[in-house]
Each structure stands twice: as structure tokens, then as C-alpha cells.
Short mmCIF file of N, CA and C in Angstrom, two decimals:
data_model
loop_
_atom_site.label_atom_id
_atom_site.label_comp_id
_atom_site.label_asym_id
_atom_site.label_seq_id
_atom_site.Cartn_x
_atom_site.Cartn_y
_atom_site.Cartn_z
N VAL A 264 119.77 51.88 157.15
CA VAL A 264 119.91 51.70 155.72
C VAL A 264 118.54 51.88 155.06
N GLU A 265 117.51 51.29 155.69
CA GLU A 265 116.18 51.39 155.12
C GLU A 265 115.70 52.83 155.09
N MET A 266 116.03 53.61 156.10
CA MET A 266 115.63 55.00 156.16
C MET A 266 116.34 55.80 155.07
N GLY A 267 117.59 55.53 154.83
CA GLY A 267 118.34 56.17 153.75
C GLY A 267 117.74 55.81 152.40
N TYR A 268 117.32 54.55 152.31
CA TYR A 268 116.69 54.10 151.07
C TYR A 268 115.38 54.86 150.83
N ASP A 269 114.56 55.00 151.89
CA ASP A 269 113.28 55.71 151.77
C ASP A 269 113.52 57.18 151.39
N GLU A 270 114.51 57.79 152.04
CA GLU A 270 114.82 59.20 151.72
C GLU A 270 115.28 59.33 150.28
N THR A 271 116.14 58.45 149.87
CA THR A 271 116.66 58.47 148.49
C THR A 271 115.53 58.22 147.50
N ASN A 272 114.65 57.28 147.86
CA ASN A 272 113.52 56.97 146.99
C ASN A 272 112.59 58.17 146.89
N ASP A 273 112.33 58.86 148.03
CA ASP A 273 111.49 60.07 148.02
C ASP A 273 112.12 61.15 147.15
N LYS A 274 113.44 61.32 147.32
CA LYS A 274 114.15 62.31 146.50
C LYS A 274 114.07 61.95 145.02
N LEU A 275 114.18 60.66 144.73
CA LEU A 275 114.08 60.19 143.34
C LEU A 275 112.70 60.48 142.78
N ILE A 276 111.67 60.21 143.57
CA ILE A 276 110.29 60.46 143.14
C ILE A 276 110.09 61.95 142.89
N LYS A 277 110.57 62.79 143.83
CA LYS A 277 110.43 64.25 143.66
C LYS A 277 111.21 64.73 142.45
N ALA A 278 112.41 64.19 142.28
CA ALA A 278 113.23 64.58 141.13
C ALA A 278 112.56 64.14 139.83
N THR A 279 111.95 62.96 139.84
CA THR A 279 111.25 62.45 138.65
C THR A 279 110.04 63.34 138.35
N GLU A 280 109.29 63.71 139.41
CA GLU A 280 108.14 64.59 139.22
C GLU A 280 108.60 65.95 138.70
N SER A 281 109.69 66.46 139.27
CA SER A 281 110.24 67.74 138.82
C SER A 281 110.69 67.65 137.37
N LEU A 282 111.33 66.54 137.01
CA LEU A 282 111.77 66.32 135.64
C LEU A 282 110.57 66.26 134.70
N GLU A 283 109.53 65.52 135.11
CA GLU A 283 108.33 65.41 134.29
C GLU A 283 107.69 66.78 134.09
N GLU A 284 107.63 67.58 135.16
CA GLU A 284 107.06 68.93 135.08
C GLU A 284 107.91 69.81 134.14
N SER A 285 109.22 69.68 134.28
CA SER A 285 110.13 70.46 133.42
C SER A 285 109.97 70.04 131.96
N GLU A 286 109.84 68.73 131.73
CA GLU A 286 109.64 68.24 130.36
C GLU A 286 108.32 68.74 129.80
N LYS A 287 107.28 68.77 130.66
CA LYS A 287 105.97 69.26 130.24
C LYS A 287 106.08 70.74 129.84
N GLN A 288 106.75 71.54 130.69
CA GLN A 288 106.94 72.96 130.39
C GLN A 288 107.77 73.13 129.12
N PHE A 289 108.81 72.29 128.98
CA PHE A 289 109.65 72.36 127.79
C PHE A 289 108.84 72.11 126.53
N LYS A 290 107.97 71.09 126.58
CA LYS A 290 107.14 70.78 125.42
C LYS A 290 106.18 71.92 125.10
N GLU A 291 105.62 72.54 126.15
CA GLU A 291 104.73 73.69 125.93
C GLU A 291 105.49 74.83 125.28
N VAL A 292 106.67 75.13 125.81
CA VAL A 292 107.48 76.23 125.26
C VAL A 292 107.92 75.88 123.84
N GLU A 293 108.29 74.60 123.65
CA GLU A 293 108.71 74.16 122.32
C GLU A 293 107.54 74.30 121.32
N GLY A 294 106.33 74.00 121.77
CA GLY A 294 105.13 74.18 120.93
C GLY A 294 104.91 75.64 120.60
N ASP A 295 105.08 76.49 121.64
CA ASP A 295 104.93 77.93 121.41
C ASP A 295 105.96 78.43 120.41
N VAL A 296 107.20 77.99 120.57
CA VAL A 296 108.27 78.40 119.66
C VAL A 296 107.95 77.93 118.24
N SER A 297 107.48 76.70 118.13
CA SER A 297 107.12 76.16 116.83
C SER A 297 106.00 76.97 116.19
N ALA A 298 104.99 77.30 116.98
CA ALA A 298 103.85 78.09 116.47
C ALA A 298 104.33 79.48 116.03
N LEU A 299 105.19 80.08 116.85
CA LEU A 299 105.72 81.40 116.50
C LEU A 299 106.59 81.34 115.25
N THR A 300 107.34 80.26 115.12
CA THR A 300 108.17 80.08 113.93
C THR A 300 107.30 79.98 112.68
N ARG A 301 106.22 79.22 112.76
CA ARG A 301 105.29 79.12 111.62
C ARG A 301 104.67 80.48 111.32
N ARG A 302 104.31 81.19 112.38
CA ARG A 302 103.71 82.52 112.20
C ARG A 302 104.70 83.47 111.52
N ILE A 303 105.95 83.42 111.94
CA ILE A 303 106.98 84.26 111.32
C ILE A 303 107.13 83.91 109.84
N MET A 304 107.14 82.61 109.55
CA MET A 304 107.27 82.18 108.15
C MET A 304 106.09 82.68 107.32
N LEU A 305 104.88 82.60 107.88
CA LEU A 305 103.69 83.08 107.16
C LEU A 305 103.76 84.59 106.96
N MET A 306 104.21 85.30 107.99
CA MET A 306 104.32 86.75 107.89
C MET A 306 105.38 87.15 106.86
N GLU A 307 106.49 86.40 106.83
CA GLU A 307 107.52 86.68 105.84
C GLU A 307 107.00 86.44 104.43
N GLU A 308 106.22 85.38 104.27
CA GLU A 308 105.62 85.08 102.97
C GLU A 308 104.64 86.19 102.57
N GLU A 309 103.82 86.63 103.55
CA GLU A 309 102.88 87.73 103.31
C GLU A 309 103.63 88.99 102.92
N ASP A 310 104.73 89.25 103.62
CA ASP A 310 105.55 90.43 103.34
C ASP A 310 106.11 90.36 101.92
N LYS A 311 106.57 89.19 101.54
CA LYS A 311 107.11 88.99 100.19
C LYS A 311 106.04 89.26 99.13
N LYS A 312 104.85 88.70 99.36
CA LYS A 312 103.75 88.92 98.42
C LYS A 312 103.37 90.39 98.36
N SER A 313 103.31 91.03 99.53
CA SER A 313 102.96 92.46 99.57
C SER A 313 104.01 93.29 98.83
N ALA A 314 105.27 92.94 98.99
CA ALA A 314 106.34 93.66 98.30
C ALA A 314 106.21 93.48 96.79
N GLU A 315 105.85 92.27 96.35
CA GLU A 315 105.67 92.03 94.92
C GLU A 315 104.49 92.83 94.38
N VAL A 316 103.39 92.85 95.15
CA VAL A 316 102.21 93.62 94.73
C VAL A 316 102.56 95.10 94.68
N LEU A 317 103.29 95.58 95.70
CA LEU A 317 103.69 96.99 95.73
C LEU A 317 104.56 97.32 94.53
N CYS A 318 105.51 96.46 94.24
CA CYS A 318 106.40 96.67 93.09
C CYS A 318 105.60 96.72 91.80
N SER A 319 104.68 95.80 91.64
CA SER A 319 103.83 95.76 90.45
C SER A 319 102.97 97.02 90.35
N THR A 320 102.42 97.43 91.48
CA THR A 320 101.57 98.63 91.50
C THR A 320 102.37 99.87 91.15
N ILE A 321 103.58 99.97 91.68
CA ILE A 321 104.44 101.12 91.39
C ILE A 321 104.78 101.15 89.90
N THR A 322 105.06 99.98 89.34
CA THR A 322 105.37 99.91 87.90
C THR A 322 104.16 100.35 87.08
N LYS A 323 102.98 99.84 87.44
CA LYS A 323 101.77 100.22 86.73
C LYS A 323 101.51 101.72 86.86
N LEU A 324 101.75 102.25 88.06
CA LEU A 324 101.56 103.68 88.29
C LEU A 324 102.50 104.50 87.42
N ALA A 325 103.76 104.07 87.33
CA ALA A 325 104.74 104.78 86.50
C ALA A 325 104.32 104.75 85.04
N LEU A 326 103.86 103.58 84.57
CA LEU A 326 103.42 103.47 83.17
C LEU A 326 102.18 104.34 82.92
N THR A 327 101.26 104.33 83.87
CA THR A 327 100.05 105.14 83.74
C THR A 327 100.40 106.63 83.74
N SER A 328 101.34 107.01 84.59
CA SER A 328 101.78 108.40 84.65
C SER A 328 102.42 108.82 83.33
N LYS A 329 103.24 107.94 82.76
CA LYS A 329 103.88 108.23 81.47
C LYS A 329 102.81 108.37 80.40
N SER A 330 101.83 107.48 80.42
CA SER A 330 100.73 107.54 79.47
C SER A 330 99.94 108.84 79.63
N ALA A 331 99.70 109.23 80.87
CA ALA A 331 98.97 110.48 81.13
C ALA A 331 99.76 111.68 80.61
N ASP A 332 101.09 111.65 80.79
CA ASP A 332 101.92 112.73 80.26
C ASP A 332 101.79 112.82 78.75
N ASN A 333 101.78 111.66 78.08
CA ASN A 333 101.63 111.65 76.62
C ASN A 333 100.26 112.19 76.21
N VAL A 334 99.23 111.85 76.97
CA VAL A 334 97.88 112.36 76.67
C VAL A 334 97.86 113.88 76.83
N LEU A 335 98.49 114.38 77.91
CA LEU A 335 98.53 115.84 78.12
C LEU A 335 99.26 116.55 76.99
N LYS A 336 100.35 115.93 76.51
CA LYS A 336 101.07 116.51 75.38
C LYS A 336 100.17 116.56 74.15
N ALA A 337 99.45 115.48 73.91
CA ALA A 337 98.53 115.42 72.76
C ALA A 337 97.44 116.48 72.90
N VAL A 338 96.93 116.65 74.12
CA VAL A 338 95.90 117.67 74.37
C VAL A 338 96.44 119.06 74.05
N LYS A 339 97.68 119.32 74.46
CA LYS A 339 98.28 120.64 74.18
C LYS A 339 98.43 120.86 72.68
N VAL A 340 98.81 119.80 71.95
CA VAL A 340 98.94 119.91 70.50
C VAL A 340 97.57 120.22 69.88
N VAL A 341 96.53 119.51 70.33
CA VAL A 341 95.18 119.74 69.80
C VAL A 341 94.71 121.15 70.15
N GLU A 342 94.96 121.60 71.38
CA GLU A 342 94.56 122.95 71.77
C GLU A 342 95.26 123.99 70.92
N SER A 343 96.54 123.79 70.69
CA SER A 343 97.31 124.72 69.86
C SER A 343 96.76 124.75 68.43
N THR A 344 96.46 123.56 67.90
CA THR A 344 95.89 123.48 66.55
C THR A 344 94.55 124.20 66.50
N CYS A 345 93.72 124.01 67.53
CA CYS A 345 92.41 124.67 67.59
C CYS A 345 92.56 126.19 67.62
N MET A 346 93.51 126.66 68.43
CA MET A 346 93.73 128.11 68.51
C MET A 346 94.17 128.66 67.15
N ASN A 347 95.09 127.94 66.50
CA ASN A 347 95.54 128.36 65.17
C ASN A 347 94.38 128.35 64.17
N ASN A 348 93.54 127.33 64.25
CA ASN A 348 92.38 127.25 63.36
C ASN A 348 91.40 128.39 63.62
N GLU A 349 91.22 128.76 64.89
CA GLU A 349 90.32 129.88 65.22
C GLU A 349 90.85 131.18 64.62
N VAL A 350 92.17 131.38 64.72
CA VAL A 350 92.77 132.58 64.14
C VAL A 350 92.57 132.57 62.62
N THR A 351 92.80 131.42 61.99
CA THR A 351 92.63 131.30 60.54
C THR A 351 91.18 131.56 60.14
N ILE A 352 90.25 130.99 60.92
CA ILE A 352 88.82 131.20 60.63
C ILE A 352 88.46 132.67 60.74
N GLU A 353 88.97 133.33 61.79
CA GLU A 353 88.69 134.76 61.95
C GLU A 353 89.23 135.55 60.77
N GLU A 354 90.44 135.23 60.33
CA GLU A 354 91.02 135.93 59.18
C GLU A 354 90.21 135.68 57.91
N LEU A 355 89.84 134.41 57.70
CA LEU A 355 89.04 134.07 56.51
C LEU A 355 87.68 134.75 56.56
N ASP A 356 87.07 134.81 57.75
CA ASP A 356 85.78 135.47 57.91
C ASP A 356 85.92 136.96 57.60
N LYS A 357 86.99 137.55 58.10
CA LYS A 357 87.26 138.98 57.85
C LYS A 357 87.45 139.21 56.34
N ASN A 358 88.22 138.33 55.71
CA ASN A 358 88.43 138.44 54.27
C ASN A 358 87.12 138.24 53.50
N LEU A 359 86.29 137.29 53.96
CA LEU A 359 85.01 137.04 53.30
C LEU A 359 84.12 138.27 53.38
N ARG A 360 84.06 138.87 54.58
CA ARG A 360 83.23 140.08 54.73
C ARG A 360 83.74 141.21 53.82
N ALA A 361 85.07 141.34 53.79
CA ALA A 361 85.65 142.39 52.94
C ALA A 361 85.35 142.10 51.46
N THR A 362 85.45 140.82 51.09
CA THR A 362 85.17 140.45 49.69
C THR A 362 83.71 140.68 49.35
N ILE A 363 82.80 140.33 50.26
CA ILE A 363 81.37 140.56 50.03
C ILE A 363 81.10 142.06 49.90
N LYS A 364 81.73 142.87 50.76
CA LYS A 364 81.54 144.32 50.71
C LYS A 364 82.03 144.86 49.36
N MET A 365 83.19 144.35 48.93
CA MET A 365 83.73 144.78 47.64
C MET A 365 82.77 144.38 46.52
N ALA A 366 82.24 143.16 46.59
CA ALA A 366 81.32 142.69 45.56
C ALA A 366 80.07 143.54 45.54
N VAL A 367 79.54 143.86 46.72
CA VAL A 367 78.34 144.69 46.80
C VAL A 367 78.63 146.08 46.24
N ASP A 368 79.79 146.63 46.63
CA ASP A 368 80.18 147.97 46.12
C ASP A 368 80.34 147.96 44.59
N ASN A 369 80.98 146.90 44.10
CA ASN A 369 81.18 146.79 42.65
C ASN A 369 79.84 146.64 41.94
N GLU A 370 78.93 145.87 42.55
CA GLU A 370 77.61 145.68 41.95
C GLU A 370 76.86 147.02 41.89
N GLN A 371 76.99 147.82 42.95
CA GLN A 371 76.33 149.12 43.00
C GLN A 371 76.93 150.05 41.92
N LYS A 372 78.23 149.97 41.75
CA LYS A 372 78.88 150.80 40.73
C LYS A 372 78.41 150.40 39.35
N LEU A 373 78.25 149.08 39.16
CA LEU A 373 77.78 148.60 37.86
C LEU A 373 76.35 149.05 37.60
N ASP A 374 75.56 149.09 38.63
CA ASP A 374 74.15 149.47 38.49
C ASP A 374 74.04 150.97 38.18
N GLU A 375 75.02 151.78 38.58
CA GLU A 375 74.93 153.24 38.41
C GLU A 375 75.29 153.64 37.06
#
């Protein structure tokens, strides 16, 4: 009976040690899982913030692009106005030269 008791007691001690080791491993794994869970939560939060920043940046880019398009349209209008003004100036200059020539010719006729 005593020998059976000693064997059972040894088995109990080994089982207790095995249980303690398993509990220790479980706590380590549980800690790792907890750390990974926190890391995932932080990464998800970072992802959310990045998505918001990206969305904001895309909106700003679209508005800036629209503004740039309006500026280009305004530039084309100014360029067109400048070209028309150059043509008008050339015509007026041509008319001025013709008028001066006529005036000089008329003055010469008057002098004769």
C-alpha cells in the first residue's frame, strides 16, 4: 500500500509540475496574444488615420486641380485678349502711319 502511495504521490507531483509548466506556457502565450491584439488595434487605428489623411489629401488635390483648371482658363482668356489687342494695335499703327503720310502729303501740296 505504501509503495502504491509513493507511486501515486510521485505521479501527482509530476502531474502538478506538468500542470504548472503548462500554466506557465499558457500565460506566456496569453501574454503574446494580448500583445498582438494591442498591436493589431494600434495598427487598425493607424490605418484609419492614414485613410482619413489620404481622403483629405485626395479632396485637397481635387480642389487644387479644379482651381488650376480655372487658372488655365483665365490664362487662355488673357492670352486671347492680348492677341486681339496686338492685332488692334497693329491696325491702329498702320492707320496712324497712313494718316501721317496723308498729312505730310497734304502739307506738301499746300506748300506747293
